[in-house]
Amino acid sequence: MAVDATVAPAAARRSLGELLGVVFGPVGQLLAFIVGSAASLSLIVILLALVFSPGQPDIMQRVVIILPQVIIDGLVRGFLFATIALGYTMVYGVLEFINFAHGEVFMIGGVVGATVSFLLVSAGAMDSIPPLVFVLLVVLVAMAFCGMLAVTVERIAYRPLRGAPRLVPLISAIGMSLILQDFARLVMTNSPLGFNARYQTPDFGQPIQLFSMQVGERSVPVILGPRDLIFIITATLMLIVLNYIVNVTKLGKAIRATAQDMPTASLMGIDVNRIIALTFLIGGALGGAAGALFGLRIGTVNPYMGLIPGLKAFTAAVLGGIGNITGAMVGGVVLGFLEAFVAAYLSIFTGGNFSGAAYADIAAFSILILLLIFRPSGLLGEATTQKV
Amino acid sequence: MTTGASSQSLWQRVTAPLSSGPTAYAFLAFYVLICSFLLLTNPRTELSTDIVFVLFMLSMLVAYRARVATWFKVVLGVIALGIVLPYFGTLNPFYIDVATQAGIFTALALGLNVVVGFAGLLDLGYVAFFAVGAYAWGIFSTTQISNINPAWGPVDPVMFYPFLIIGLILGLITGVLLGLPVLRLRGDYLAIVTLGFGEVIRVVANNLDRPINITNGSQGIRDIERPPLVLVDLVRNLGVVADDNRLYQLFFYYLVLIIVLLTVIVVARLKNSRIGRAWEAIREDEVAAVAQGIPRVRMKLLAFAIGASFAGVMGVVFASKQLFINPPTFDLLRSINILAMVILGGMGSIPGAMLGAIIVTMLDLQILPRLASVLREAQAAGAPIPRQFDPTQYQRLFFGLLLVIMMIFRPEGLWPDERRREEQHEVEITDEELEADKLTKPTGAETGR
């Protein structure tokens, strides 16, 4: 693994401009990928509609009407995968190990969020609390809880296995994921939450109408739900903060050093165990925040909701180039768009024979398989020199 | 035994006389006799019978491990599994069903053991190949087939036997198709891809009722054909009074027994063959193995395909035995279940995989339900147990704990493969133990097969 240029000693004194570049550069990259993938997928869909239009004259209209909403949906899905993928990619960067239980950390984040909201409702404080304070409260509690949980899991199930053959910690992680699922179920079904816990929120207000689109005679409004907006903003903020931590602070330098070469890092006076625990803490906190926000968006949480998003987030991490933080975000967004487009358009183009929602999962995994065959290093593969 | 740890010396001192020499013959015969007697005199379904039943199943593994003549083992096996157990099954059909189920999972665990244990490829979607076999027979033996082409009707039930081969080939093809792209990858990517593939197969089975109703979607396929009974008149003439369902239970029991035996033979031969050693080399050190001229991808593909083909065959048997299959039968938990068997028994160890399969199936079908009823009684008596808690519903918790605990404390499994044990405890083997190993090796070699 080549050494990242920014790790050079001179990096200690970086100008403000450089610093901003390091912290906000990835956001620009992410934006480029968002625009790029949305545009190219829209183009593909419109071209397909053109191909089909001789047979079905109204297909173009049907495609165009839902297009903006599909893009927004893709963006939200993408940010969901991206925030979970960050946890996978950080742990993979340091330990080269797939933290299988990360999807469950995400799920527990949702459950913690639902618990907080339940407590607020039963205290009668739900109506008086401002929505933004509620979001902040839920996210922070979920982050704290899930960060601690991830560290505990690492301490119990992974640390004793460090240095064992590769399969051993992976199997332990799978076991941990099953334990967390059923433990959450045990707690939820024996508490007032129930298996499908309701996730009540204060009123976030009306959806925002971005603009209205003129299709033929009809005017189609394009709306963005406030919850979706919260999700996107929070995820972007988390990316920026994470980039700051990893690329600017001393802790980040220690994490990068550990990821590059663990024995050497420990020779340089870095407490490797502490750094690994911190990596789990950060990854777990991000996963927990994603879970709390996801539950808030869909309104219910259940103990088995972590598996599939977890798998897709892993796909996203691989798609972006595993071990690369910006890659995880980019991969998540690209995967989210792909999935949203498949879910929305598959049934239109196959005349309703294949339900898009059901085959969207298959699309995600097919992408994973194809990607691993043709480009195992991921979209930002070249940039994987920086491993965290 | 070549295990040289001093903590086991007491255990060894007790078991050594019982596992070799004339005492072993007497002990084994006595053991099997007592268990059989207890089973046959008390065929009711209750806790004591469960325990005796588990002991009875374990007797086969004890016999396998003991240093007695092969003919004695064979005779013991034939008597216990071929006569006593089926006869007990006519007295209490529940247990023969458990035994058949254990047999099916034993074959699956042996198949997965080839992939995970021998070749070191973690396959989390093993049940997908099982589903392929099951759906193949499910579709072709019922009217589902007419949905694909109205001119085709269900195949004759006799076709079950050729379909065992077809299931094998289908499993093989699926395994190769999936393995070809992904086996070049690192091990942990493979785990995720196979997991994804398992989910894909389930989703496809769930949704392939449109545009053509092939799998009947989430409702599943019912009324799957069973093959015609063989030797019915002979069995009836022997004085066994049983209706067709009972006879089918016996039939499937024997069928599964034969398949398991064949599987064991094939797997054992493979393990000691050139191929088996190539797998082991790849598992231990891929780079070194390639440097030795082992065709890495081809060997991995072979392991993957062989494992998948066992699952394909068992899928056909399973569909036919259950009469009904639906997509949730083939979910991730089932794959994890089989993986837990292999890991519990010991990756790469054939008797280990069998032991694991038996223990996990027992846990699933007998011990957890029993625990549930015990808990219910305790709860009725006023013990502070949550009302919702039902151990049979918490298999994930148990399997999860099992996996984590095994990985931390005994990654080589309950019945480890010799070489595997050394690999997992590489660091811990001190010089002293190596010396002890050398001293005991000659005796081990004498009795080794």
Short mmCIF file of C-alpha atoms in Angstrom, two decimals, chain A:
data_model
loop_
_atom_site.label_atom_id
_atom_site.label_comp_id
_atom_site.label_asym_id
_atom_site.label_seq_id
_atom_site.Cartn_x
_atom_site.Cartn_y
_atom_site.Cartn_z
CA MET A 1 0.00 0.00 0.00
CA ALA A 2 1.44 3.29 -1.05
CA VAL A 3 1.73 6.04 1.46
CA ASP A 4 -0.69 8.89 1.11
CA ALA A 5 1.10 12.11 0.37
CA THR A 6 -0.81 14.03 3.03
CA VAL A 7 0.63 11.84 5.76
CA ALA A 8 4.05 13.33 5.14
CA PRO A 9 5.51 15.26 8.10
CA ALA A 10 4.88 18.59 6.43
CA ALA A 11 1.19 17.91 6.76
CA ALA A 12 1.41 19.07 10.34
CA ARG A 13 1.34 22.64 9.12
CA ARG A 14 -1.22 22.96 6.47
CA SER A 15 -2.60 26.25 5.31
CA LEU A 16 -6.25 27.01 5.87
CA GLY A 17 -6.94 26.55 2.18
CA GLU A 18 -5.46 23.07 2.16
CA LEU A 19 -7.39 22.22 5.29
CA LEU A 20 -10.66 23.28 3.77
CA GLY A 21 -9.76 21.30 0.69
CA VAL A 22 -9.15 18.17 2.72
CA VAL A 23 -12.36 18.54 4.66
CA PHE A 24 -14.69 19.73 1.91
CA GLY A 25 -13.02 18.18 -1.12
CA PRO A 26 -14.82 14.88 -0.61
CA VAL A 27 -18.13 16.72 -0.50
CA GLY A 28 -17.38 18.09 -3.94
CA GLN A 29 -16.45 14.66 -5.17
CA LEU A 30 -19.65 13.29 -3.72
CA LEU A 31 -21.67 16.03 -5.38
CA ALA A 32 -20.05 15.23 -8.72
CA PHE A 33 -21.02 11.59 -8.37
CA ILE A 34 -24.57 12.48 -7.31
CA VAL A 35 -25.09 14.68 -10.33
CA GLY A 36 -23.28 12.29 -12.62
CA SER A 37 -25.13 9.15 -11.65
CA ALA A 38 -28.51 10.87 -11.51
CA ALA A 39 -27.96 12.36 -14.94
CA SER A 40 -26.68 9.22 -16.58
CA LEU A 41 -29.41 7.02 -15.11
CA SER A 42 -32.08 9.52 -16.19
CA LEU A 43 -30.58 9.50 -19.65
CA ILE A 44 -30.70 5.70 -19.79
CA VAL A 45 -34.30 5.67 -18.65
CA ILE A 46 -35.33 8.28 -21.21
CA LEU A 47 -33.50 6.45 -23.98
CA LEU A 48 -35.27 3.24 -22.97
CA ALA A 49 -38.56 5.09 -23.02
CA LEU A 50 -37.77 6.29 -26.55
CA VAL A 51 -37.08 2.72 -27.60
CA PHE A 52 -40.35 1.54 -26.11
CA SER A 53 -42.45 4.52 -27.20
CA PRO A 54 -43.56 3.20 -30.63
CA GLY A 55 -45.43 0.40 -28.87
CA GLN A 56 -46.65 2.38 -25.88
CA PRO A 57 -47.19 6.05 -26.74
CA ASP A 58 -47.74 7.17 -23.15
CA ILE A 59 -44.61 5.56 -21.73
CA MET A 60 -42.50 8.67 -22.11
CA GLN A 61 -44.92 10.72 -20.10
CA ARG A 62 -45.14 8.10 -17.38
CA VAL A 63 -41.39 7.92 -17.17
CA VAL A 64 -40.84 11.65 -17.00
CA ILE A 65 -43.57 12.33 -14.46
CA ILE A 66 -41.98 10.25 -11.73
CA LEU A 67 -38.37 11.04 -12.64
CA PRO A 68 -37.68 13.86 -10.14
CA GLN A 69 -39.29 11.92 -7.33
CA VAL A 70 -37.20 8.87 -8.20
CA ILE A 71 -34.06 10.97 -8.05
CA ILE A 72 -34.99 12.27 -4.60
CA ASP A 73 -35.81 8.76 -3.46
CA GLY A 74 -32.46 7.57 -4.79
CA LEU A 75 -30.68 10.33 -2.97
CA VAL A 76 -32.28 9.41 0.35
CA ARG A 77 -31.61 5.70 -0.12
CA GLY A 78 -28.09 6.56 -1.14
CA PHE A 79 -27.39 8.59 1.97
CA LEU A 80 -28.81 5.79 4.09
CA PHE A 81 -26.42 3.25 2.57
CA ALA A 82 -23.61 5.77 2.72
CA THR A 83 -23.90 6.41 6.45
CA ILE A 84 -23.96 2.69 7.21
CA ALA A 85 -21.18 2.01 4.75
CA LEU A 86 -18.92 4.45 6.58
CA GLY A 87 -18.89 2.11 9.58
CA TYR A 88 -18.00 -0.90 7.44
CA THR A 89 -15.29 0.90 5.62
CA MET A 90 -13.62 2.36 8.70
CA VAL A 91 -13.42 -0.97 10.44
CA TYR A 92 -12.28 -2.65 7.27
CA GLY A 93 -9.63 -0.03 6.79
CA VAL A 94 -8.13 -0.67 10.21
CA LEU A 95 -8.66 -4.38 10.76
CA GLU A 96 -9.28 -5.70 7.22
CA PHE A 97 -12.28 -7.48 8.56
CA ILE A 98 -15.96 -7.25 7.64
CA ASN A 99 -17.82 -6.23 10.74
CA PHE A 100 -20.88 -8.25 9.98
CA ALA A 101 -22.70 -7.02 13.05
CA HIS A 102 -22.67 -3.45 11.79
CA GLY A 103 -26.10 -3.82 10.18
CA GLU A 104 -27.39 -4.74 13.62
CA VAL A 105 -25.76 -1.70 15.18
CA PHE A 106 -27.78 0.30 12.66
CA MET A 107 -30.94 -1.55 13.71
CA ILE A 108 -30.25 -0.89 17.39
CA GLY A 109 -29.84 2.78 16.53
CA GLY A 110 -33.39 2.70 15.19
CA VAL A 111 -34.64 0.90 18.28
CA VAL A 112 -32.94 3.41 20.59
CA GLY A 113 -34.52 6.22 18.62
CA ALA A 114 -37.93 4.60 18.93
CA THR A 115 -37.37 4.17 22.66
CA VAL A 116 -36.49 7.83 23.10
CA SER A 117 -39.57 8.84 21.17
CA PHE A 118 -41.68 6.41 23.20
CA LEU A 119 -40.35 7.86 26.46
CA LEU A 120 -41.06 11.37 25.24
CA VAL A 121 -44.59 10.43 24.26
CA SER A 122 -45.32 8.75 27.55
CA ALA A 123 -43.90 11.78 29.38
CA GLY A 124 -46.27 13.91 27.34
CA ALA A 125 -43.43 16.08 26.10
CA MET A 126 -43.68 15.17 22.44
CA ASP A 127 -45.91 18.05 21.39
CA SER A 128 -43.97 20.73 23.18
CA ILE A 129 -40.56 19.76 21.86
CA PRO A 130 -39.26 21.57 18.76
CA PRO A 131 -38.66 19.16 15.86
CA LEU A 132 -35.01 20.05 15.46
CA VAL A 133 -34.29 19.50 19.14
CA PHE A 134 -36.05 16.15 18.86
CA VAL A 135 -33.90 15.09 15.92
CA LEU A 136 -30.77 16.21 17.70
CA LEU A 137 -31.75 14.37 20.87
CA VAL A 138 -32.61 11.14 19.07
CA VAL A 139 -29.48 11.18 16.97
CA LEU A 140 -27.17 11.95 19.87
CA VAL A 141 -28.65 9.29 22.15
CA ALA A 142 -28.51 6.72 19.36
CA MET A 143 -24.94 7.69 18.53
CA ALA A 144 -23.81 7.40 22.13
CA PHE A 145 -25.56 4.08 22.68
CA CYS A 146 -24.48 2.48 19.42
CA GLY A 147 -20.93 3.73 19.74
CA MET A 148 -20.67 2.07 23.13
CA LEU A 149 -22.36 -1.03 21.78
CA ALA A 150 -19.91 -1.34 18.90
CA VAL A 151 -16.99 -0.96 21.30
CA THR A 152 -18.43 -3.61 23.58
CA VAL A 153 -18.95 -5.97 20.69
CA GLU A 154 -15.38 -5.43 19.61
CA ARG A 155 -14.11 -6.04 23.12
CA ILE A 156 -16.11 -9.25 23.60
CA ALA A 157 -16.21 -10.88 20.21
CA TYR A 158 -13.38 -9.54 18.08
CA ARG A 159 -10.45 -8.53 20.25
CA PRO A 160 -9.78 -12.02 21.61
CA LEU A 161 -9.58 -13.22 18.02
CA ARG A 162 -7.06 -10.75 16.69
CA GLY A 163 -4.38 -12.58 14.78
CA ALA A 164 -6.56 -15.66 14.27
CA PRO A 165 -7.16 -16.98 10.74
CA ARG A 166 -9.42 -14.67 8.75
CA LEU A 167 -12.54 -16.78 8.89
CA VAL A 168 -12.57 -16.92 12.67
CA PRO A 169 -13.45 -13.28 13.45
CA LEU A 170 -15.85 -13.22 10.51
CA ILE A 171 -17.80 -16.15 11.90
CA SER A 172 -17.74 -14.54 15.33
CA ALA A 173 -19.17 -11.38 13.76
CA ILE A 174 -21.96 -13.36 12.14
CA GLY A 175 -22.75 -14.89 15.50
CA MET A 176 -22.72 -11.47 17.12
CA SER A 177 -25.13 -10.19 14.51
CA LEU A 178 -27.58 -13.02 15.26
CA ILE A 179 -27.25 -12.40 18.99
CA LEU A 180 -27.98 -8.70 18.60
CA GLN A 181 -31.03 -9.39 16.43
CA ASP A 182 -32.63 -11.73 18.87
CA PHE A 183 -31.55 -9.76 21.89
CA ALA A 184 -33.25 -6.70 20.47
CA ARG A 185 -36.32 -8.81 19.76
CA LEU A 186 -36.30 -10.20 23.28
CA VAL A 187 -36.14 -6.74 24.78
CA MET A 188 -38.67 -5.23 22.39
CA THR A 189 -41.32 -7.93 22.67
CA ASN A 190 -41.07 -7.85 26.45
CA SER A 191 -41.42 -4.10 26.66
CA PRO A 192 -44.22 -1.76 25.57
CA LEU A 193 -42.36 -1.20 22.29
CA GLY A 194 -43.48 -4.46 20.70
CA PHE A 195 -41.99 -6.24 17.69
CA ASN A 196 -42.86 -3.46 15.26
CA ALA A 197 -42.10 -0.46 17.41
CA ARG A 198 -43.83 2.77 16.43
CA TYR A 199 -41.51 5.66 16.03
CA GLN A 200 -43.49 8.79 16.78
CA THR A 201 -42.11 12.17 15.92
CA PRO A 202 -43.24 15.73 16.34
CA ASP A 203 -44.87 17.36 13.37
CA PHE A 204 -42.16 18.28 10.91
CA GLY A 205 -44.43 20.46 8.87
CA GLN A 206 -45.51 20.28 5.27
CA PRO A 207 -43.35 18.76 2.55
CA ILE A 208 -41.40 21.35 0.68
CA GLN A 209 -42.42 21.90 -2.90
CA LEU A 210 -39.18 22.41 -4.79
CA PHE A 211 -40.68 23.31 -8.13
CA SER A 212 -43.45 22.13 -10.35
CA MET A 213 -42.84 20.47 -13.62
CA GLN A 214 -44.86 20.93 -16.78
CA VAL A 215 -45.52 17.59 -18.48
CA GLY A 216 -47.94 17.95 -21.35
CA GLU A 217 -51.00 19.67 -19.94
CA ARG A 218 -50.35 18.60 -16.39
CA SER A 219 -48.30 20.35 -13.80
CA VAL A 220 -46.48 17.90 -11.53
CA PRO A 221 -45.17 19.19 -8.22
CA VAL A 222 -41.79 17.94 -7.09
CA ILE A 223 -41.73 17.61 -3.35
CA LEU A 224 -39.09 16.87 -0.78
CA GLY A 225 -40.29 15.56 2.57
CA PRO A 226 -38.83 17.31 5.64
CA ARG A 227 -37.65 13.97 6.99
CA ASP A 228 -35.76 13.27 3.78
CA LEU A 229 -34.20 16.69 4.00
CA ILE A 230 -33.13 16.07 7.60
CA PHE A 231 -31.62 12.77 6.58
CA ILE A 232 -29.61 14.25 3.73
CA ILE A 233 -28.35 17.22 5.74
CA THR A 234 -27.35 15.11 8.74
CA ALA A 235 -25.55 12.56 6.58
CA THR A 236 -23.60 15.29 4.80
CA LEU A 237 -22.67 16.85 8.12
CA MET A 238 -21.46 13.51 9.39
CA LEU A 239 -19.30 13.07 6.32
CA ILE A 240 -17.71 16.45 6.83
CA VAL A 241 -17.06 15.84 10.53
CA LEU A 242 -15.64 12.42 9.83
CA ASN A 243 -13.37 13.81 7.16
CA TYR A 244 -12.22 16.43 9.60
CA ILE A 245 -11.51 13.86 12.31
CA VAL A 246 -9.67 11.47 10.05
CA ASN A 247 -7.70 13.94 7.96
CA VAL A 248 -6.94 16.82 10.31
CA THR A 249 -6.83 15.72 13.92
CA LYS A 250 -4.09 13.81 15.65
CA LEU A 251 -6.51 11.00 16.38
CA GLY A 252 -7.17 10.73 12.66
CA LYS A 253 -3.48 10.49 11.99
CA ALA A 254 -3.23 7.68 14.51
CA ILE A 255 -6.14 5.89 12.85
CA ARG A 256 -4.52 6.21 9.45
CA ALA A 257 -1.22 4.99 10.79
CA THR A 258 -2.87 1.96 12.41
CA ALA A 259 -4.66 1.19 9.16
CA GLN A 260 -1.43 1.34 7.21
CA ASP A 261 0.70 -0.80 9.41
CA MET A 262 -0.39 -1.93 12.82
CA PRO A 263 2.93 -3.15 14.26
CA THR A 264 4.81 -0.07 13.11
CA ALA A 265 2.10 2.20 14.45
CA SER A 266 2.41 0.57 17.83
CA LEU A 267 6.17 1.06 17.68
CA MET A 268 5.53 4.76 17.12
CA GLY A 269 3.78 4.93 20.45
CA ILE A 270 0.23 4.56 19.22
CA ASP A 271 -1.99 2.49 21.47
CA VAL A 272 -3.36 0.27 18.73
CA ASN A 273 -6.08 -1.30 20.84
CA ARG A 274 -7.36 2.11 21.82
CA ILE A 275 -7.38 3.28 18.22
CA ILE A 276 -9.26 0.20 17.10
CA ALA A 277 -11.81 0.70 19.86
CA LEU A 278 -12.17 4.33 18.78
CA THR A 279 -12.67 3.27 15.20
CA PHE A 280 -15.48 1.01 16.32
CA LEU A 281 -16.86 3.85 18.43
CA ILE A 282 -16.96 6.23 15.47
CA GLY A 283 -18.31 3.63 13.06
CA GLY A 284 -20.90 2.47 15.55
CA ALA A 285 -21.99 6.02 16.31
CA LEU A 286 -22.46 6.71 12.60
CA GLY A 287 -24.44 3.49 12.17
CA GLY A 288 -26.58 4.35 15.18
CA ALA A 289 -27.30 7.82 13.84
CA ALA A 290 -28.26 6.32 10.50
CA GLY A 291 -30.59 3.89 12.25
CA ALA A 292 -32.25 6.60 14.32
CA LEU A 293 -32.79 8.76 11.23
CA PHE A 294 -33.98 5.84 9.13
CA GLY A 295 -36.54 4.82 11.74
CA LEU A 296 -37.66 8.42 12.00
CA ARG A 297 -38.19 8.49 8.27
CA ILE A 298 -40.18 5.26 7.89
CA GLY A 299 -42.07 5.44 11.20
CA THR A 300 -41.54 1.93 12.58
CA VAL A 301 -38.55 -0.19 13.54
CA ASN A 302 -38.20 -3.93 13.99
CA PRO A 303 -35.31 -6.12 15.11
CA TYR A 304 -34.71 -7.63 11.68
CA MET A 305 -34.52 -4.41 9.71
CA GLY A 306 -30.72 -4.26 9.83
CA LEU A 307 -29.73 -7.20 7.68
CA ILE A 308 -30.64 -6.04 4.19
CA PRO A 309 -29.55 -2.39 4.57
CA GLY A 310 -26.38 -3.73 6.16
CA LEU A 311 -25.67 -5.97 3.20
CA LYS A 312 -26.39 -3.19 0.75
CA ALA A 313 -24.22 -0.81 2.69
CA PHE A 314 -21.43 -3.32 2.46
CA THR A 315 -22.06 -3.48 -1.27
CA ALA A 316 -21.84 0.30 -1.30
CA ALA A 317 -18.55 0.21 0.59
CA VAL A 318 -17.12 -2.25 -1.93
CA LEU A 319 -18.58 -0.23 -4.79
CA GLY A 320 -16.77 2.86 -3.62
CA GLY A 321 -13.55 1.01 -2.84
CA ILE A 322 -13.54 -0.52 0.61
CA GLY A 323 -11.41 1.26 3.16
CA ASN A 324 -12.01 4.63 1.53
CA ILE A 325 -14.32 7.04 3.37
CA THR A 326 -15.31 9.17 0.42
CA GLY A 327 -15.62 5.95 -1.57
CA ALA A 328 -18.18 4.63 0.90
CA MET A 329 -20.29 7.77 0.50
CA VAL A 330 -19.98 7.72 -3.28
CA GLY A 331 -20.74 4.01 -3.45
CA GLY A 332 -23.76 4.45 -1.22
CA VAL A 333 -25.17 7.23 -3.34
CA VAL A 334 -24.57 5.41 -6.63
CA LEU A 335 -26.14 2.24 -5.27
CA GLY A 336 -29.08 4.21 -3.90
CA PHE A 337 -29.76 5.77 -7.28
CA LEU A 338 -29.46 2.44 -9.07
CA GLU A 339 -31.86 0.83 -6.69
CA ALA A 340 -34.38 3.64 -6.82
CA PHE A 341 -34.36 3.56 -10.62
CA VAL A 342 -34.78 -0.21 -10.75
CA ALA A 343 -37.56 -0.10 -8.17
CA ALA A 344 -39.43 2.60 -10.04
CA TYR A 345 -38.91 1.67 -13.66
CA LEU A 346 -38.60 -2.09 -13.86
CA SER A 347 -42.34 -2.64 -13.78
CA ILE A 348 -42.98 0.17 -16.26
CA PHE A 349 -40.61 -1.27 -18.81
CA THR A 350 -41.67 -4.88 -18.35
CA GLY A 351 -45.36 -4.07 -18.55
CA GLY A 352 -45.94 -4.77 -14.86
CA ASN A 353 -44.62 -8.33 -15.10
CA PHE A 354 -41.74 -7.85 -12.74
CA SER A 355 -42.35 -5.90 -9.60
CA GLY A 356 -39.53 -3.40 -9.30
CA ALA A 357 -39.60 -3.20 -5.52
CA ALA A 358 -38.96 -6.93 -5.20
CA TYR A 359 -36.19 -7.04 -7.75
CA ALA A 360 -34.39 -3.97 -6.46
CA ASP A 361 -32.55 -6.17 -3.96
CA ILE A 362 -31.45 -8.44 -6.76
CA ALA A 363 -30.20 -5.43 -8.68
CA ALA A 364 -28.05 -4.42 -5.72
CA PHE A 365 -26.47 -7.85 -5.35
CA SER A 366 -25.98 -8.28 -9.08
CA ILE A 367 -24.09 -5.01 -9.04
CA LEU A 368 -21.95 -6.33 -6.22
CA ILE A 369 -21.12 -9.51 -8.13
CA LEU A 370 -20.44 -7.73 -11.41
CA LEU A 371 -18.33 -5.16 -9.67
CA LEU A 372 -16.24 -7.71 -7.86
CA ILE A 373 -15.55 -9.42 -11.16
CA PHE A 374 -14.62 -6.39 -13.20
CA ARG A 375 -13.40 -3.84 -10.72
CA PRO A 376 -12.77 -5.29 -7.28
CA SER A 377 -11.00 -2.12 -6.21
CA GLY A 378 -14.23 -0.10 -6.51
CA LEU A 379 -15.10 3.22 -8.10
CA LEU A 380 -12.49 5.20 -6.23
CA GLY A 381 -10.13 2.28 -6.26
CA GLU A 382 -7.06 4.27 -7.23
CA ALA A 383 -7.50 6.52 -4.25
CA THR A 384 -7.54 3.59 -1.83
CA THR A 385 -4.01 4.40 -0.80
CA GLN A 386 -5.59 6.22 2.08
CA LYS A 387 -7.09 3.29 3.80
CA VAL A 388 -9.39 4.72 6.39
#
